[in-house]
Amino acid sequence: MMDKSAYQNMWVYIEHDGKTVHPVSLELCCEVRKLCDLSGDRLIAVIAGDLAEDEIRRIEDCAIDGIIFVSGTGYERYNTEAYTNLFTVLCGKYRPSAVFVGGTTNGRDFAPRFAARLETGCTSDATEVVYNPETTDIEFIEPAAGGKIMAVITIPELRPQVGTIRPGTFKYAPAGRKEKIDILREEISFNTGDIRTKFLSFCEDEFDPELDIESSPVIICIGNGLSGGEALEQYRELAKLLGGKIACTRPLYDREILPYKLQVGQSGVMIKPKLYIGFGISGAVNHVTGVEADRFIAVNNDPGAPIFNYCDYGIVGDMDQVCQAMIQAIKANG
Ligand SMILES: Cc1cc2nc3c(=O)[nH]c(=O)nc-3n(C[C@H](O)[C@H](O)[C@H](O)COP(=O)(O)OP(=O)(O)OC[C@H]3O[C@@H](n4cnc5c(N)ncnc54)[C@H](O)[C@@H]3O)c2cc1C
């Protein structure tokens, strides 16, 4: 049986491109701070490669207790091998109790790999994390079985507890810089010849503001109740009138009516708008788990639809008719 008390402190992997820290790393620092306050662990940020000074300040502002800076070869650009090796070596040396990694493409790639090398557990895509003082384990909570249940996953016998967390799940609310931040510097060089991928060129995603739903204050979300792509225009008009953007549930992406970047939910984007209006959406946990709205309005022609359990205002009716009525009412009020 492993002596869990020999493993201390919680780590957050800082994902960055040299200039900017990925928002999920800052969100994680803020949330894991709360866990550390309960457990008595220290919150340590792990930064590999070079990162701009003002970005390091932003991490420090999240009330971290320390930073481990890792230098060496292999970290210029993300690659599976060097980052898996880095955390295998570092965890072996310092024995953290938990390692939190943003559930980005890269994070989801290397976190389970180093967990496997350390022969410990890794939970993926948690939407909530809770510290249990009785067991001293972290409870990673996530929707499971097609969203029918919320699964509580723990790693009760092994350490470190590794988990990837969905970007946008936690709020970025920095608690302020601590007076003393311990700095450790490690050099872990990876033989770049052992990296199995080759960097050819870098092509940045073209930024389309219509697809940036995370920052929109108003979201008109369209579900599987939509008859077809030809019925979309009225929802675009409503979104425009309200100063918002349209988004969708997964079936609309599956039906190839709207792009993946507009999908809200567990396997899509997490949104926190002021106003959310959902049309023709049943209310599956996988979808609603991605919505944190100040005002939540649901429109559905089935009065028994689960979405009515989540909303502030529910309208039972045909979605197209209700959309038209809203458009008329807004226009009538100038
Ligand atoms: C691992 C996993 C991850 C997932 N991730 C996501 C995710 O990120 N986002 C996501 O959205 N889903 C996700 N899903 C799918 C999710 O479980 C649901 O299947 C999906 O959210 C259902 O979408 P919907 O409500 O639009 O469709 P449906 O469940 O088909 O509901 C359609 C609703 O429209 C209503 N309706 C029909 N016609 C009309 C009309 N004319 N007027 C008004 N109402 C009408 C119906 O009464 C019904 O309630 C995931 C599933 C799994 C297993």
Short mmCIF file of C-alpha atoms and ligand atoms in Angstrom, two decimals:
data_model
loop_
_atom_site.label_atom_id
_atom_site.label_comp_id
_atom_site.label_asym_id
_atom_site.label_seq_id
_atom_site.Cartn_x
_atom_site.Cartn_y
_atom_site.Cartn_z
CA MET A 1 0.00 0.00 0.00
CA MET A 2 1.36 3.40 -0.98
CA ASP A 3 2.07 5.92 1.80
CA LYS A 4 -0.06 8.81 0.53
CA SER A 5 1.33 11.19 3.14
CA ALA A 6 4.70 11.03 1.37
CA TYR A 7 3.11 12.95 -1.53
CA GLN A 8 2.52 16.62 -0.93
CA ASN A 9 1.55 19.79 -2.77
CA MET A 10 -0.64 20.32 -5.79
CA TRP A 11 0.78 21.27 -9.15
CA VAL A 12 -0.72 23.10 -12.09
CA TYR A 13 0.88 22.68 -15.50
CA ILE A 14 1.20 26.07 -17.18
CA GLU A 15 0.48 25.70 -20.87
CA HIS A 16 1.88 28.57 -22.93
CA ASP A 17 3.27 29.50 -26.31
CA GLY A 18 6.15 31.58 -24.96
CA LYS A 19 4.12 34.81 -25.13
CA THR A 20 0.78 33.98 -23.54
CA VAL A 21 -0.45 31.56 -20.92
CA HIS A 22 -3.45 29.46 -21.93
CA PRO A 23 -6.49 30.72 -19.95
CA VAL A 24 -7.22 27.23 -18.59
CA SER A 25 -3.91 27.26 -16.68
CA LEU A 26 -4.88 30.49 -14.92
CA GLU A 27 -8.38 29.16 -14.21
CA LEU A 28 -6.80 26.04 -12.70
CA CYS A 29 -4.43 28.04 -10.49
CA CYS A 30 -7.44 29.93 -9.07
CA GLU A 31 -9.48 26.79 -8.40
CA VAL A 32 -6.65 24.61 -7.09
CA ARG A 33 -5.76 27.44 -4.66
CA LYS A 34 -9.07 26.71 -2.90
CA LEU A 35 -8.27 22.99 -2.69
CA CYS A 36 -4.82 23.74 -1.25
CA ASP A 37 -6.35 26.05 1.37
CA LEU A 38 -8.47 23.12 2.54
CA SER A 39 -5.80 20.43 2.35
CA GLY A 40 -2.82 22.44 3.59
CA ASP A 41 -0.89 21.65 0.42
CA ARG A 42 1.19 24.24 -1.39
CA LEU A 43 0.16 25.35 -4.85
CA ILE A 44 3.01 25.04 -7.33
CA ALA A 45 2.98 26.18 -10.97
CA VAL A 46 5.19 24.21 -13.37
CA ILE A 47 6.52 26.18 -16.33
CA ALA A 48 8.62 24.54 -19.04
CA GLY A 49 10.57 26.65 -21.53
CA ASP A 50 10.73 30.44 -21.76
CA LEU A 51 7.72 32.57 -20.83
CA ALA A 52 7.30 36.36 -20.92
CA GLU A 53 7.76 38.12 -17.54
CA ASP A 54 4.35 39.83 -17.49
CA GLU A 55 2.66 36.46 -18.03
CA ILE A 56 4.59 35.00 -15.09
CA ARG A 57 3.21 37.89 -13.02
CA ARG A 58 -0.33 36.86 -13.97
CA ILE A 59 0.35 33.36 -12.66
CA GLU A 60 1.86 34.74 -9.47
CA ASP A 61 -1.27 36.84 -8.95
CA CYS A 62 -3.24 33.60 -8.53
CA ALA A 63 -1.83 33.18 -4.98
CA ILE A 64 0.55 30.40 -5.89
CA ASP A 65 3.18 29.32 -3.33
CA GLY A 66 5.90 28.40 -5.76
CA ILE A 67 7.05 27.93 -9.32
CA ILE A 68 9.20 25.20 -10.80
CA PHE A 69 10.88 26.55 -13.92
CA VAL A 70 12.10 23.78 -16.19
CA SER A 71 14.72 24.49 -18.80
CA GLY A 72 16.51 22.22 -21.21
CA THR A 73 16.10 20.93 -24.72
CA GLY A 74 12.79 19.73 -26.14
CA TYR A 75 10.37 22.41 -24.89
CA GLU A 76 10.48 24.99 -27.69
CA ARG A 77 7.23 23.63 -29.05
CA TYR A 78 4.78 21.16 -27.58
CA ASN A 79 5.59 17.53 -28.30
CA THR A 80 4.36 14.36 -26.64
CA GLU A 81 7.70 12.83 -25.76
CA ALA A 82 9.52 15.69 -24.00
CA TYR A 83 6.49 16.79 -21.96
CA THR A 84 5.62 13.22 -20.92
CA ASN A 85 9.22 12.71 -19.84
CA LEU A 86 9.36 16.04 -18.01
CA PHE A 87 6.44 15.24 -15.72
CA THR A 88 7.55 11.65 -15.20
CA VAL A 89 10.96 12.85 -14.01
CA LEU A 90 9.68 15.84 -12.03
CA CYS A 91 6.92 13.89 -10.23
CA GLY A 92 9.42 11.13 -9.41
CA LYS A 93 11.68 13.70 -7.78
CA TYR A 94 9.19 15.93 -5.92
CA ARG A 95 6.23 13.58 -5.34
CA PRO A 96 3.27 15.95 -5.67
CA SER A 97 -0.07 14.84 -4.31
CA ALA A 98 -1.91 16.01 -7.45
CA VAL A 99 -1.13 17.35 -10.90
CA PHE A 100 -3.78 19.39 -12.73
CA VAL A 101 -3.52 19.79 -16.48
CA GLY A 102 -5.81 21.85 -18.74
CA GLY A 103 -7.95 19.59 -20.92
CA THR A 104 -6.57 21.06 -24.13
CA THR A 105 -5.45 18.98 -27.10
CA ASN A 106 -1.92 18.97 -25.69
CA GLY A 107 -2.90 18.42 -22.07
CA ARG A 108 -5.11 15.50 -22.95
CA ASP A 109 -2.24 14.05 -24.91
CA PHE A 110 0.54 13.98 -22.34
CA ALA A 111 -1.29 13.81 -18.96
CA PRO A 112 -2.47 10.18 -19.27
CA ARG A 113 0.92 9.20 -20.66
CA PHE A 114 2.97 10.41 -17.72
CA ALA A 115 0.30 9.08 -15.32
CA ALA A 116 0.69 5.65 -16.92
CA ARG A 117 4.48 5.85 -16.63
CA LEU A 118 4.12 6.72 -12.95
CA GLU A 119 1.63 3.84 -12.61
CA THR A 120 -1.00 6.14 -11.15
CA GLY A 121 -4.51 7.19 -12.20
CA CYS A 122 -5.62 9.98 -14.52
CA THR A 123 -9.17 11.28 -14.79
CA SER A 124 -10.21 13.18 -17.92
CA ASP A 125 -12.31 16.24 -18.45
CA ALA A 126 -13.62 16.88 -14.95
CA THR A 127 -16.04 19.77 -14.57
CA GLU A 128 -15.75 20.02 -10.78
CA VAL A 129 -13.03 19.19 -8.25
CA VAL A 130 -13.59 18.72 -4.52
CA TYR A 131 -11.12 17.97 -1.71
CA ASN A 132 -12.35 15.31 0.69
CA PRO A 133 -10.68 15.94 4.08
CA GLU A 134 -11.58 12.48 5.41
CA THR A 135 -9.89 10.50 2.66
CA THR A 136 -7.47 13.30 1.62
CA ASP A 137 -8.43 12.41 -1.97
CA ILE A 138 -9.57 14.78 -4.67
CA GLU A 139 -12.99 14.01 -6.11
CA PHE A 140 -13.05 14.65 -9.84
CA ILE A 141 -16.68 15.10 -10.87
CA GLU A 142 -17.89 14.75 -14.44
CA PRO A 143 -21.00 13.83 -16.42
CA ALA A 144 -20.94 10.15 -17.42
CA ALA A 145 -23.11 7.47 -19.06
CA GLY A 146 -24.28 9.84 -21.76
CA GLY A 147 -24.92 12.56 -19.22
CA LYS A 148 -27.38 10.53 -17.17
CA ILE A 149 -25.22 10.55 -14.05
CA MET A 150 -22.56 12.74 -12.48
CA ALA A 151 -19.64 10.42 -11.79
CA VAL A 152 -17.35 11.07 -8.82
CA ILE A 153 -13.93 9.67 -9.66
CA THR A 154 -11.13 9.34 -7.13
CA ILE A 155 -7.65 7.89 -7.15
CA PRO A 156 -7.82 6.49 -3.62
CA GLU A 157 -4.66 4.40 -3.42
CA LEU A 158 -2.16 5.98 -5.76
CA ARG A 159 -0.31 9.25 -6.06
CA PRO A 160 0.00 11.66 -7.72
CA GLN A 161 -3.65 12.18 -8.63
CA VAL A 162 -3.56 13.35 -12.23
CA GLY A 163 -6.54 15.08 -13.82
CA THR A 164 -7.36 17.05 -16.95
CA ILE A 165 -9.95 19.78 -16.55
CA ARG A 166 -12.16 21.31 -19.23
CA PRO A 167 -11.14 24.82 -20.29
CA GLY A 168 -13.69 27.42 -19.22
CA THR A 169 -14.99 25.33 -16.31
CA PHE A 170 -13.58 27.49 -13.53
CA LYS A 171 -13.61 31.24 -13.09
CA TYR A 172 -10.43 33.25 -13.45
CA ALA A 173 -10.53 35.15 -10.16
CA PRO A 174 -6.95 35.74 -8.96
CA ALA A 175 -6.71 35.88 -5.16
CA GLY A 176 -3.61 38.11 -5.22
CA ARG A 177 0.13 37.67 -5.07
CA LYS A 178 1.63 36.00 -2.01
CA GLU A 179 4.44 37.78 -0.20
CA LYS A 180 6.77 34.84 -0.63
CA ILE A 181 6.88 32.67 -3.74
CA ASP A 182 9.46 29.89 -3.79
CA ILE A 183 11.30 29.53 -7.05
CA LEU A 184 12.91 26.27 -8.09
CA ARG A 185 14.88 25.78 -11.28
CA GLU A 186 15.31 22.39 -12.86
CA GLU A 187 17.13 21.38 -15.97
CA ILE A 188 15.65 18.33 -17.65
CA SER A 189 16.96 18.01 -21.18
CA PHE A 190 15.24 15.71 -23.60
CA ASN A 191 17.07 14.24 -26.55
CA THR A 192 15.31 16.02 -29.40
CA GLY A 193 16.27 13.15 -31.71
CA ASP A 194 13.78 11.02 -29.76
CA ILE A 195 10.85 13.31 -30.64
CA ARG A 196 8.89 11.33 -33.20
CA THR A 197 7.14 14.28 -34.84
CA LYS A 198 8.79 16.83 -37.08
CA PHE A 199 7.90 20.52 -37.05
CA LEU A 200 7.16 21.65 -40.61
CA SER A 201 5.35 24.99 -40.26
CA PHE A 202 2.91 26.85 -38.04
CA CYS A 203 -0.48 28.00 -39.28
CA GLU A 204 -2.61 30.07 -36.91
CA ASP A 205 -6.38 29.50 -36.81
CA GLU A 206 -8.16 32.23 -38.71
CA PHE A 207 -10.16 34.20 -36.17
CA ASP A 208 -13.83 34.39 -37.09
CA PRO A 209 -15.67 36.65 -34.60
CA GLU A 210 -18.98 34.86 -35.32
CA LEU A 211 -17.48 31.67 -33.91
CA ASP A 212 -16.23 33.35 -30.73
CA ILE A 213 -19.24 32.47 -28.56
CA GLU A 214 -17.33 32.40 -25.27
CA SER A 215 -17.23 36.18 -25.00
CA SER A 216 -20.75 36.90 -26.25
CA PRO A 217 -23.14 38.35 -23.62
CA VAL A 218 -26.19 36.89 -25.39
CA ILE A 219 -26.44 33.36 -26.79
CA ILE A 220 -29.29 32.08 -28.94
CA CYS A 221 -28.74 28.35 -28.72
CA ILE A 222 -30.41 26.07 -31.21
CA GLY A 223 -31.13 22.41 -30.66
CA ASN A 224 -32.22 19.33 -32.51
CA GLY A 225 -35.80 20.60 -32.62
CA LEU A 226 -34.69 22.71 -35.61
CA SER A 227 -36.40 21.50 -38.76
CA GLY A 228 -33.37 22.20 -41.00
CA GLY A 229 -30.70 24.67 -42.06
CA GLU A 230 -33.23 26.79 -43.95
CA ALA A 231 -34.96 27.67 -40.64
CA LEU A 232 -31.75 29.13 -39.17
CA GLU A 233 -32.01 32.65 -40.56
CA GLN A 234 -34.67 33.80 -38.08
CA TYR A 235 -32.43 32.76 -35.16
CA ARG A 236 -29.53 34.69 -36.63
CA GLU A 237 -31.85 37.70 -36.88
CA LEU A 238 -32.94 37.34 -33.25
CA ALA A 239 -29.31 37.04 -32.14
CA LYS A 240 -28.43 40.18 -34.08
CA LEU A 241 -31.34 42.14 -32.60
CA LEU A 242 -30.23 41.17 -29.09
CA GLY A 243 -26.55 41.86 -29.75
CA GLY A 244 -25.61 38.20 -29.44
CA LYS A 245 -24.50 35.15 -31.35
CA ILE A 246 -25.96 31.81 -32.24
CA ALA A 247 -24.68 28.55 -30.80
CA CYS A 248 -25.94 24.97 -30.90
CA THR A 249 -26.18 21.55 -29.30
CA ARG A 250 -24.24 18.56 -30.55
CA PRO A 251 -26.91 17.11 -32.88
CA LEU A 252 -26.79 20.28 -34.99
CA TYR A 253 -23.07 19.78 -35.47
CA ASP A 254 -23.66 16.08 -36.18
CA ARG A 255 -26.32 17.08 -38.75
CA GLU A 256 -23.68 19.38 -40.31
CA ILE A 257 -25.93 22.43 -39.90
CA LEU A 258 -23.51 24.40 -37.70
CA PRO A 259 -19.74 24.11 -37.07
CA TYR A 260 -18.18 22.40 -34.06
CA LYS A 261 -16.91 25.70 -32.66
CA LEU A 262 -20.54 26.68 -31.96
CA GLN A 263 -21.28 23.54 -29.94
CA VAL A 264 -21.94 24.28 -26.28
CA GLY A 265 -21.42 21.68 -23.58
CA GLN A 266 -19.22 19.03 -22.11
CA SER A 267 -17.44 18.24 -25.35
CA GLY A 268 -17.83 21.73 -26.76
CA VAL A 269 -17.47 25.28 -25.47
CA MET A 270 -18.30 26.42 -21.93
CA ILE A 271 -20.24 29.70 -21.95
CA LYS A 272 -21.13 32.24 -19.27
CA PRO A 273 -23.44 34.72 -21.02
CA LYS A 274 -25.76 37.26 -19.42
CA LEU A 275 -28.67 35.84 -21.41
CA TYR A 276 -29.11 32.35 -22.88
CA ILE A 277 -32.19 31.41 -24.90
CA GLY A 278 -32.36 27.73 -25.86
CA PHE A 279 -34.71 26.72 -28.67
CA GLY A 280 -35.70 23.08 -29.23
CA ILE A 281 -33.19 21.71 -26.71
CA SER A 282 -34.10 18.77 -24.45
CA GLY A 283 -31.69 19.66 -21.64
CA ALA A 284 -29.16 16.80 -21.56
CA VAL A 285 -26.55 17.19 -18.81
CA ASN A 286 -23.82 17.09 -21.47
CA HIS A 287 -25.22 20.32 -22.87
CA VAL A 288 -26.41 22.27 -19.82
CA THR A 289 -23.17 21.59 -17.96
CA GLY A 290 -21.59 24.04 -20.41
CA VAL A 291 -23.99 26.88 -19.64
CA GLU A 292 -23.68 29.30 -16.74
CA ALA A 293 -26.03 32.14 -17.61
CA ASP A 294 -27.38 35.04 -15.54
CA ARG A 295 -30.76 34.53 -17.28
CA PHE A 296 -31.70 31.18 -18.80
CA ILE A 297 -34.76 30.96 -21.05
CA ALA A 298 -35.92 27.68 -22.63
CA VAL A 299 -38.35 27.16 -25.50
CA ASN A 300 -39.62 23.64 -26.12
CA ASN A 301 -42.91 22.16 -27.38
CA ASP A 302 -42.75 19.35 -24.81
CA PRO A 303 -43.77 20.60 -21.34
CA GLY A 304 -41.96 17.61 -19.81
CA ALA A 305 -38.57 18.45 -21.40
CA PRO A 306 -35.79 18.33 -18.76
CA ILE A 307 -34.51 21.74 -19.85
CA PHE A 308 -37.40 23.29 -17.94
CA ASN A 309 -35.67 22.12 -14.74
CA TYR A 310 -32.71 24.38 -15.48
CA CYS A 311 -34.28 27.57 -16.77
CA ASP A 312 -35.42 30.81 -15.14
CA TYR A 313 -38.22 31.20 -17.70
CA GLY A 314 -39.77 28.38 -19.75
CA ILE A 315 -41.91 28.82 -22.84
CA VAL A 316 -43.92 25.82 -24.08
CA GLY A 317 -44.47 26.23 -27.81
CA ASP A 318 -43.16 25.78 -31.31
CA MET A 319 -39.62 27.16 -31.50
CA ASP A 320 -40.00 28.92 -34.86
CA GLN A 321 -43.24 30.57 -33.79
CA VAL A 322 -41.75 31.74 -30.49
CA CYS A 323 -38.66 33.06 -32.30
CA GLN A 324 -40.87 35.01 -34.71
CA ALA A 325 -42.92 36.39 -31.83
CA MET A 326 -39.73 37.54 -30.06
CA ILE A 327 -38.46 39.23 -33.23
CA GLN A 328 -41.80 41.03 -33.72
CA ALA A 329 -41.90 42.13 -30.08
CA ILE A 330 -38.34 43.51 -30.18
CA LYS A 331 -39.02 45.35 -33.44
CA ALA A 332 -42.32 46.71 -32.10
CA ASN A 333 -40.50 48.13 -29.07
CA GLY A 334 -38.02 49.87 -31.34
C1 LIG B 1 -19.70 12.10 -23.82
C2 LIG B 1 -20.78 12.97 -24.40
C3 LIG B 1 -20.52 14.30 -24.58
C4 LIG B 1 -21.50 15.14 -25.10
N1 LIG B 1 -21.24 16.46 -25.26
C5 LIG B 1 -22.22 17.28 -25.67
C6 LIG B 1 -21.98 18.68 -25.79
O1 LIG B 1 -20.88 19.19 -25.56
N2 LIG B 1 -23.01 19.46 -26.17
C7 LIG B 1 -24.24 18.96 -26.47
O2 LIG B 1 -25.14 19.74 -26.82
N3 LIG B 1 -24.48 17.64 -26.38
C8 LIG B 1 -23.50 16.79 -26.02
N4 LIG B 1 -23.74 15.46 -25.96
C9 LIG B 1 -25.05 14.96 -26.45
C10 LIG B 1 -26.15 15.10 -25.40
O3 LIG B 1 -26.15 13.98 -24.54
C11 LIG B 1 -27.54 15.22 -26.06
O4 LIG B 1 -27.73 14.13 -26.93
C12 LIG B 1 -27.71 16.52 -26.83
O5 LIG B 1 -27.36 17.62 -26.03
C13 LIG B 1 -29.16 16.66 -27.24
O6 LIG B 1 -29.31 17.82 -28.01
P1 LIG B 1 -30.71 18.47 -28.20
O7 LIG B 1 -31.30 18.82 -26.87
O8 LIG B 1 -30.56 19.57 -29.18
O9 LIG B 1 -31.54 17.33 -28.94
P2 LIG B 1 -32.69 16.39 -28.46
O10 LIG B 1 -32.34 15.68 -27.21
O11 LIG B 1 -33.07 15.60 -29.66
O12 LIG B 1 -33.89 17.39 -28.09
C14 LIG B 1 -34.61 18.11 -29.01
C15 LIG B 1 -35.71 18.84 -28.27
O13 LIG B 1 -36.38 19.68 -29.17
C16 LIG B 1 -37.76 19.69 -28.85
N5 LIG B 1 -38.48 20.06 -30.06
C17 LIG B 1 -38.67 19.34 -31.19
N6 LIG B 1 -39.35 20.05 -32.10
C18 LIG B 1 -39.59 21.25 -31.53
C19 LIG B 1 -40.27 22.42 -31.98
N7 LIG B 1 -40.79 22.51 -33.21
N8 LIG B 1 -40.36 23.46 -31.14
C20 LIG B 1 -39.81 23.40 -29.87
N9 LIG B 1 -39.16 22.31 -29.40
C21 LIG B 1 -39.06 21.26 -30.22
C22 LIG B 1 -38.04 18.27 -28.36
O14 LIG B 1 -39.17 18.26 -27.50
C23 LIG B 1 -36.75 17.92 -27.64
O15 LIG B 1 -36.84 18.20 -26.25
C24 LIG B 1 -22.78 14.61 -25.45
C25 LIG B 1 -23.02 13.25 -25.27
C26 LIG B 1 -22.03 12.43 -24.77
C27 LIG B 1 -22.33 10.98 -24.58
#
